[in-house]
């Protein structure tokens, strides 16, 4: 049926069953991932991150671990977007919040989900006023709990009840404590209001054009990896003219682009002054960049164009939580900046499938699939995703991923909490095994303090047995949107704020001249 000769009402009725609202479902899926995604808590490593409903077009396999792609597998050409990809708006019965009406206090929000969130905060979060007793040990120098000195604190802990009229978030137990501690709250009040409006924007009912991603582009059109603006422009994303839309878009893209910006041959991190890359880092990343940007081999679609294909580059994402439930269209963007390489993402961690039973029920562990791996091999002809609900050191001891190759392997740790008191014990057995592989290990942190605490913990555990590949610093492709900790409203952070990298130390063999 040609949409040019059919009214919108008839077209909507005739396509609702045949198309299953695929266009709008994709946009709603990306929106729902942000609204229910992980929010950092006092113990980041143990906080489960919510997931979204799956895309109906995604295929999964649990037939066991596959080390590389099947030989002579036909190339899957993505179908051009047409009528099936056109979103059909469904606004009946839903209140639409206008851009100038996004600020509402959490308790009086038009969204039931935000109202439940406000009730949760009032039941679990404590007032940060220094006259209350401590409820936990401070985790950072700027932690509000550090101000509660035992000598001056005289009141018992009290839950937050009063909502700041400027940011709309419950931050104090009473109006008196809020007014008395207003100078401290003023440091984050504007950011909390921004978080408030961003959360209401996701539930406003509007269509999100920033969640529509471009497909492959010609190799001659180089991707500029300097920052978010140059990347989105050179990748021909739809123009994002609003700061709020930019924050929503980067909240998802920060995961693939953080690792892509480090491994890309046009990476903004280099060995020049201020580039943060060390000499050892240049050695390790040059090997991976050679594999991710292979030279042309003259391969073609006919018999004469047959060429042997190298194995895919394996990216092990350890301690996976929210990143494992990202919509697969987001991870496919990683293949568009490495058009000649194949990539195998391997999510490993006990929370890698948390709250995703409706999407992928965990398969039984059988002799053919001893670890219950879930393999998604039909996402794209360039990428495959495997998920293991297990600790890495358990898989490593079985030799499942041997051998490790610095040209084809890399470890990625998103907010691992290596130095966090509540989660560091989970990494004590894993860290020596990671260093044994001699492949790059890239880590991110919620804040500068979180990142430096992780590096300090690594130094204390292994001493001089590691080489620093990239100096800790702010991530060029961090999330521009701030997140709120529901257990502590004064604790705000953003995804992948900082990034650094290290590797197990390599020893060069030298010979002493024998006289």
mmCIF file with all atom_site columns, C-alpha atoms in Angstrom, residues 372-507:
data_model
loop_
_atom_site.group_PDB
_atom_site.id
_atom_site.type_symbol
_atom_site.label_atom_id
_atom_site.label_alt_id
_atom_site.label_comp_id
_atom_site.label_asym_id
_atom_site.label_entity_id
_atom_site.label_seq_id
_atom_site.pdbx_PDB_ins_code
_atom_site.Cartn_x
_atom_site.Cartn_y
_atom_site.Cartn_z
_atom_site.occupancy
_atom_site.B_iso_or_equiv
_atom_site.pdbx_formal_charge
_atom_site.auth_seq_id
_atom_site.auth_comp_id
_atom_site.auth_asym_id
_atom_site.auth_atom_id
_atom_site.pdbx_PDB_model_num
ATOM 1   C CA . UNK A 1 372 ? 24.749 -21.532 29.880 1.00 0.00 ? 372 UNK A CA 1
ATOM 2   C CA . UNK A 1 373 ? 26.043 -19.019 27.350 1.00 0.00 ? 373 UNK A CA 1
ATOM 3   C CA . UNK A 1 374 ? 23.612 -16.984 25.283 1.00 0.00 ? 374 UNK A CA 1
ATOM 4   C CA . UNK A 1 375 ? 24.935 -16.243 21.803 1.00 0.00 ? 375 UNK A CA 1
ATOM 5   C CA . UNK A 1 376 ? 23.319 -13.616 19.589 1.00 0.00 ? 376 UNK A CA 1
ATOM 6   C CA . UNK A 1 377 ? 24.838 -14.239 16.179 1.00 0.00 ? 377 UNK A CA 1
ATOM 7   C CA . UNK A 1 378 ? 22.328 -12.617 13.829 1.00 0.00 ? 378 UNK A CA 1
ATOM 8   C CA . UNK A 1 379 ? 22.548 -9.002  14.935 1.00 0.00 ? 379 UNK A CA 1
ATOM 9   C CA . UNK A 1 380 ? 24.814 -8.044  12.052 1.00 0.00 ? 380 UNK A CA 1
ATOM 10  C CA . UNK A 1 381 ? 27.306 -9.770  9.793  1.00 0.00 ? 381 UNK A CA 1
ATOM 11  C CA . UNK A 1 382 ? 30.053 -7.799  11.582 1.00 0.00 ? 382 UNK A CA 1
ATOM 12  C CA . UNK A 1 383 ? 29.183 -8.306  15.243 1.00 0.00 ? 383 UNK A CA 1
ATOM 13  C CA . UNK A 1 384 ? 28.261 -11.150 17.557 1.00 0.00 ? 384 UNK A CA 1
ATOM 14  C CA . UNK A 1 385 ? 27.352 -10.933 21.237 1.00 0.00 ? 385 UNK A CA 1
ATOM 15  C CA . UNK A 1 386 ? 27.806 -13.670 23.847 1.00 0.00 ? 386 UNK A CA 1
ATOM 16  C CA . UNK A 1 387 ? 26.693 -13.464 27.468 1.00 0.00 ? 387 UNK A CA 1
ATOM 17  C CA . UNK A 1 388 ? 28.000 -15.541 30.391 1.00 0.00 ? 388 UNK A CA 1
ATOM 18  C CA . UNK A 1 389 ? 26.318 -15.274 33.786 1.00 0.00 ? 389 UNK A CA 1
ATOM 19  C CA . UNK A 1 390 ? 29.485 -16.227 35.625 1.00 0.00 ? 390 UNK A CA 1
ATOM 20  C CA . UNK A 1 391 ? 32.614 -14.716 37.130 1.00 0.00 ? 391 UNK A CA 1
ATOM 21  C CA . UNK A 1 392 ? 35.554 -14.304 34.787 1.00 0.00 ? 392 UNK A CA 1
ATOM 22  C CA . UNK A 1 393 ? 38.014 -16.163 37.004 1.00 0.00 ? 393 UNK A CA 1
ATOM 23  C CA . UNK A 1 394 ? 35.749 -19.224 36.872 1.00 0.00 ? 394 UNK A CA 1
ATOM 24  C CA . UNK A 1 395 ? 35.752 -19.190 33.074 1.00 0.00 ? 395 UNK A CA 1
ATOM 25  C CA . UNK A 1 396 ? 39.456 -18.388 32.922 1.00 0.00 ? 396 UNK A CA 1
ATOM 26  C CA . UNK A 1 397 ? 40.393 -21.375 35.064 1.00 0.00 ? 397 UNK A CA 1
ATOM 27  C CA . UNK A 1 398 ? 38.684 -23.708 32.586 1.00 0.00 ? 398 UNK A CA 1
ATOM 28  C CA . UNK A 1 399 ? 40.686 -22.321 29.642 1.00 0.00 ? 399 UNK A CA 1
ATOM 29  C CA . UNK A 1 400 ? 37.514 -21.434 27.760 1.00 0.00 ? 400 UNK A CA 1
ATOM 30  C CA . UNK A 1 401 ? 38.946 -18.341 26.082 1.00 0.00 ? 401 UNK A CA 1
ATOM 31  C CA . UNK A 1 402 ? 42.530 -19.507 25.580 1.00 0.00 ? 402 UNK A CA 1
ATOM 32  C CA . UNK A 1 403 ? 44.708 -18.409 23.901 1.00 0.00 ? 403 UNK A CA 1
ATOM 33  C CA . UNK A 1 404 ? 44.702 -14.648 24.384 1.00 0.00 ? 404 UNK A CA 1
ATOM 34  C CA . UNK A 1 405 ? 46.214 -12.599 21.591 1.00 0.00 ? 405 UNK A CA 1
ATOM 35  C CA . UNK A 1 406 ? 47.176 -8.913  22.008 1.00 0.00 ? 406 UNK A CA 1
ATOM 36  C CA . UNK A 1 407 ? 46.251 -8.405  18.346 1.00 0.00 ? 407 UNK A CA 1
ATOM 37  C CA . UNK A 1 408 ? 42.700 -9.726  18.782 1.00 0.00 ? 408 UNK A CA 1
ATOM 38  C CA . UNK A 1 409 ? 41.723 -9.391  22.459 1.00 0.00 ? 409 UNK A CA 1
ATOM 39  C CA . UNK A 1 410 ? 40.878 -6.543  24.826 1.00 0.00 ? 410 UNK A CA 1
ATOM 40  C CA . UNK A 1 411 ? 39.224 -6.223  28.244 1.00 0.00 ? 411 UNK A CA 1
ATOM 41  C CA . UNK A 1 412 ? 36.703 -3.489  29.043 1.00 0.00 ? 412 UNK A CA 1
ATOM 42  C CA . UNK A 1 413 ? 35.570 -2.677  32.595 1.00 0.00 ? 413 UNK A CA 1
ATOM 43  C CA . UNK A 1 414 ? 32.697 -0.183  32.872 1.00 0.00 ? 414 UNK A CA 1
ATOM 44  C CA . UNK A 1 415 ? 32.601 1.294   36.402 1.00 0.00 ? 415 UNK A CA 1
ATOM 45  C CA . UNK A 1 416 ? 34.103 -1.848  37.943 1.00 0.00 ? 416 UNK A CA 1
ATOM 46  C CA . UNK A 1 417 ? 34.433 -0.522  41.493 1.00 0.00 ? 417 UNK A CA 1
ATOM 47  C CA . UNK A 1 418 ? 37.874 -2.093  41.888 1.00 0.00 ? 418 UNK A CA 1
ATOM 48  C CA . UNK A 1 419 ? 38.653 -0.024  44.969 1.00 0.00 ? 419 UNK A CA 1
ATOM 49  C CA . UNK A 1 420 ? 35.174 0.156   46.448 1.00 0.00 ? 420 UNK A CA 1
ATOM 50  C CA . UNK A 1 421 ? 35.121 -1.451  49.918 1.00 0.00 ? 421 UNK A CA 1
ATOM 51  C CA . UNK A 1 422 ? 31.989 -3.466  49.132 1.00 0.00 ? 422 UNK A CA 1
ATOM 52  C CA . UNK A 1 423 ? 33.155 -4.888  45.807 1.00 0.00 ? 423 UNK A CA 1
ATOM 53  C CA . UNK A 1 424 ? 36.964 -5.011  45.784 1.00 0.00 ? 424 UNK A CA 1
ATOM 54  C CA . UNK A 1 425 ? 36.997 -8.563  47.173 1.00 0.00 ? 425 UNK A CA 1
ATOM 55  C CA . UNK A 1 426 ? 35.254 -9.791  44.020 1.00 0.00 ? 426 UNK A CA 1
ATOM 56  C CA . UNK A 1 427 ? 38.176 -8.599  41.877 1.00 0.00 ? 427 UNK A CA 1
ATOM 57  C CA . UNK A 1 428 ? 41.063 -9.945  43.975 1.00 0.00 ? 428 UNK A CA 1
ATOM 58  C CA . UNK A 1 429 ? 41.105 -13.298 42.192 1.00 0.00 ? 429 UNK A CA 1
ATOM 59  C CA . UNK A 1 430 ? 40.320 -11.833 38.771 1.00 0.00 ? 430 UNK A CA 1
ATOM 60  C CA . UNK A 1 431 ? 42.980 -9.107  38.662 1.00 0.00 ? 431 UNK A CA 1
ATOM 61  C CA . UNK A 1 432 ? 46.082 -11.411 38.566 1.00 0.00 ? 432 UNK A CA 1
ATOM 62  C CA . UNK A 1 433 ? 44.478 -13.439 35.795 1.00 0.00 ? 433 UNK A CA 1
ATOM 63  C CA . UNK A 1 434 ? 43.825 -10.309 33.744 1.00 0.00 ? 434 UNK A CA 1
ATOM 64  C CA . UNK A 1 435 ? 47.455 -9.272  34.075 1.00 0.00 ? 435 UNK A CA 1
ATOM 65  C CA . UNK A 1 436 ? 48.626 -12.734 32.962 1.00 0.00 ? 436 UNK A CA 1
ATOM 66  C CA . UNK A 1 437 ? 46.951 -12.292 29.584 1.00 0.00 ? 437 UNK A CA 1
ATOM 67  C CA . UNK A 1 438 ? 49.166 -9.268  28.717 1.00 0.00 ? 438 UNK A CA 1
ATOM 68  C CA . UNK A 1 439 ? 46.312 -7.678  26.750 1.00 0.00 ? 439 UNK A CA 1
ATOM 69  C CA . UNK A 1 440 ? 44.990 -4.121  27.297 1.00 0.00 ? 440 UNK A CA 1
ATOM 70  C CA . UNK A 1 441 ? 42.530 -3.518  30.153 1.00 0.00 ? 441 UNK A CA 1
ATOM 71  C CA . UNK A 1 442 ? 40.420 -0.362  29.778 1.00 0.00 ? 442 UNK A CA 1
ATOM 72  C CA . UNK A 1 443 ? 38.545 0.965   32.827 1.00 0.00 ? 443 UNK A CA 1
ATOM 73  C CA . UNK A 1 444 ? 36.063 3.767   33.380 1.00 0.00 ? 444 UNK A CA 1
ATOM 74  C CA . UNK A 1 445 ? 34.810 5.518   36.509 1.00 0.00 ? 445 UNK A CA 1
ATOM 75  C CA . UNK A 1 446 ? 31.747 7.459   37.595 1.00 0.00 ? 446 UNK A CA 1
ATOM 76  C CA . UNK A 1 447 ? 33.812 10.330  38.985 1.00 0.00 ? 447 UNK A CA 1
ATOM 77  C CA . UNK A 1 448 ? 37.435 11.401  39.212 1.00 0.00 ? 448 UNK A CA 1
ATOM 78  C CA . UNK A 1 449 ? 37.626 10.108  42.777 1.00 0.00 ? 449 UNK A CA 1
ATOM 79  C CA . UNK A 1 450 ? 36.155 6.749   41.787 1.00 0.00 ? 450 UNK A CA 1
ATOM 80  C CA . UNK A 1 451 ? 38.673 6.372   38.967 1.00 0.00 ? 451 UNK A CA 1
ATOM 81  C CA . UNK A 1 452 ? 41.724 7.246   41.079 1.00 0.00 ? 452 UNK A CA 1
ATOM 82  C CA . UNK A 1 453 ? 40.519 4.962   43.864 1.00 0.00 ? 453 UNK A CA 1
ATOM 83  C CA . UNK A 1 454 ? 40.469 2.048   41.412 1.00 0.00 ? 454 UNK A CA 1
ATOM 84  C CA . UNK A 1 455 ? 43.999 2.811   40.221 1.00 0.00 ? 455 UNK A CA 1
ATOM 85  C CA . UNK A 1 456 ? 45.266 3.085   43.789 1.00 0.00 ? 456 UNK A CA 1
ATOM 86  C CA . UNK A 1 457 ? 43.763 -0.313  44.602 1.00 0.00 ? 457 UNK A CA 1
ATOM 87  C CA . UNK A 1 458 ? 45.498 -1.879  41.574 1.00 0.00 ? 458 UNK A CA 1
ATOM 88  C CA . UNK A 1 459 ? 48.835 -0.421  42.670 1.00 0.00 ? 459 UNK A CA 1
ATOM 89  C CA . UNK A 1 460 ? 48.384 -1.777  46.189 1.00 0.00 ? 460 UNK A CA 1
ATOM 90  C CA . UNK A 1 461 ? 47.513 -5.274  44.978 1.00 0.00 ? 461 UNK A CA 1
ATOM 91  C CA . UNK A 1 462 ? 50.040 -5.837  42.194 1.00 0.00 ? 462 UNK A CA 1
ATOM 92  C CA . UNK A 1 463 ? 52.674 -3.179  42.849 1.00 0.00 ? 463 UNK A CA 1
ATOM 93  C CA . UNK A 1 464 ? 54.978 -2.802  39.871 1.00 0.00 ? 464 UNK A CA 1
ATOM 94  C CA . UNK A 1 465 ? 53.584 -5.782  37.959 1.00 0.00 ? 465 UNK A CA 1
ATOM 95  C CA . UNK A 1 466 ? 51.538 -3.680  35.556 1.00 0.00 ? 466 UNK A CA 1
ATOM 96  C CA . UNK A 1 467 ? 52.224 -1.127  32.835 1.00 0.00 ? 467 UNK A CA 1
ATOM 97  C CA . UNK A 1 468 ? 50.098 2.007   32.578 1.00 0.00 ? 468 UNK A CA 1
ATOM 98  C CA . UNK A 1 469 ? 48.798 2.355   29.020 1.00 0.00 ? 469 UNK A CA 1
ATOM 99  C CA . UNK A 1 470 ? 46.766 5.543   29.393 1.00 0.00 ? 470 UNK A CA 1
ATOM 100 C CA . UNK A 1 471 ? 46.818 8.136   32.156 1.00 0.00 ? 471 UNK A CA 1
ATOM 101 C CA . UNK A 1 472 ? 43.566 8.553   34.116 1.00 0.00 ? 472 UNK A CA 1
ATOM 102 C CA . UNK A 1 473 ? 41.536 11.522  32.971 1.00 0.00 ? 473 UNK A CA 1
ATOM 103 C CA . UNK A 1 474 ? 38.199 12.727  31.699 1.00 0.00 ? 474 UNK A CA 1
ATOM 104 C CA . UNK A 1 475 ? 36.606 10.683  28.938 1.00 0.00 ? 475 UNK A CA 1
ATOM 105 C CA . UNK A 1 476 ? 36.071 12.569  25.682 1.00 0.00 ? 476 UNK A CA 1
ATOM 106 C CA . UNK A 1 477 ? 32.937 10.472  25.095 1.00 0.00 ? 477 UNK A CA 1
ATOM 107 C CA . UNK A 1 478 ? 31.466 10.426  28.581 1.00 0.00 ? 478 UNK A CA 1
ATOM 108 C CA . UNK A 1 479 ? 27.726 10.645  29.098 1.00 0.00 ? 479 UNK A CA 1
ATOM 109 C CA . UNK A 1 480 ? 26.622 14.273  29.156 1.00 0.00 ? 480 UNK A CA 1
ATOM 110 C CA . UNK A 1 481 ? 23.645 13.366  31.288 1.00 0.00 ? 481 UNK A CA 1
ATOM 111 C CA . UNK A 1 482 ? 23.967 13.214  35.066 1.00 0.00 ? 482 UNK A CA 1
ATOM 112 C CA . UNK A 1 483 ? 22.476 10.380  37.130 1.00 0.00 ? 483 UNK A CA 1
ATOM 113 C CA . UNK A 1 484 ? 20.988 10.498  40.610 1.00 0.00 ? 484 UNK A CA 1
ATOM 114 C CA . UNK A 1 485 ? 21.595 7.978   43.364 1.00 0.00 ? 485 UNK A CA 1
ATOM 115 C CA . UNK A 1 486 ? 18.193 7.202   44.861 1.00 0.00 ? 486 UNK A CA 1
ATOM 116 C CA . UNK A 1 487 ? 19.794 6.045   48.110 1.00 0.00 ? 487 UNK A CA 1
ATOM 117 C CA . UNK A 1 488 ? 21.643 9.354   48.468 1.00 0.00 ? 488 UNK A CA 1
ATOM 118 C CA . UNK A 1 489 ? 20.160 12.337  46.541 1.00 0.00 ? 489 UNK A CA 1
ATOM 119 C CA . UNK A 1 490 ? 23.332 14.355  47.095 1.00 0.00 ? 490 UNK A CA 1
ATOM 120 C CA . UNK A 1 491 ? 25.373 11.749  45.192 1.00 0.00 ? 491 UNK A CA 1
ATOM 121 C CA . UNK A 1 492 ? 25.365 12.545  41.461 1.00 0.00 ? 492 UNK A CA 1
ATOM 122 C CA . UNK A 1 493 ? 27.554 11.079  38.751 1.00 0.00 ? 493 UNK A CA 1
ATOM 123 C CA . UNK A 1 494 ? 27.634 10.486  35.011 1.00 0.00 ? 494 UNK A CA 1
ATOM 124 C CA . UNK A 1 495 ? 28.321 7.339   33.056 1.00 0.00 ? 495 UNK A CA 1
ATOM 125 C CA . UNK A 1 496 ? 31.945 6.751   32.020 1.00 0.00 ? 496 UNK A CA 1
ATOM 126 C CA . UNK A 1 497 ? 33.159 10.118  33.312 1.00 0.00 ? 497 UNK A CA 1
ATOM 127 C CA . UNK A 1 498 ? 36.809 9.052   33.257 1.00 0.00 ? 498 UNK A CA 1
ATOM 128 C CA . UNK A 1 499 ? 38.846 6.430   31.413 1.00 0.00 ? 499 UNK A CA 1
ATOM 129 C CA . UNK A 1 500 ? 42.284 4.871   31.889 1.00 0.00 ? 500 UNK A CA 1
ATOM 130 C CA . UNK A 1 501 ? 44.039 1.689   30.789 1.00 0.00 ? 501 UNK A CA 1
ATOM 131 C CA . UNK A 1 502 ? 46.702 -0.719  32.013 1.00 0.00 ? 502 UNK A CA 1
ATOM 132 C CA . UNK A 1 503 ? 48.215 -4.119  31.176 1.00 0.00 ? 503 UNK A CA 1
ATOM 133 C CA . UNK A 1 504 ? 50.292 -6.837  32.775 1.00 0.00 ? 504 UNK A CA 1
ATOM 134 C CA . UNK A 1 505 ? 53.974 -5.949  32.728 1.00 0.00 ? 505 UNK A CA 1
ATOM 135 C CA . UNK A 1 506 ? 56.046 -7.419  29.931 1.00 0.00 ? 506 UNK A CA 1
ATOM 136 C CA . UNK A 1 507 ? 59.670 -8.309  30.512 1.00 0.00 ? 507 UNK A CA 1
#
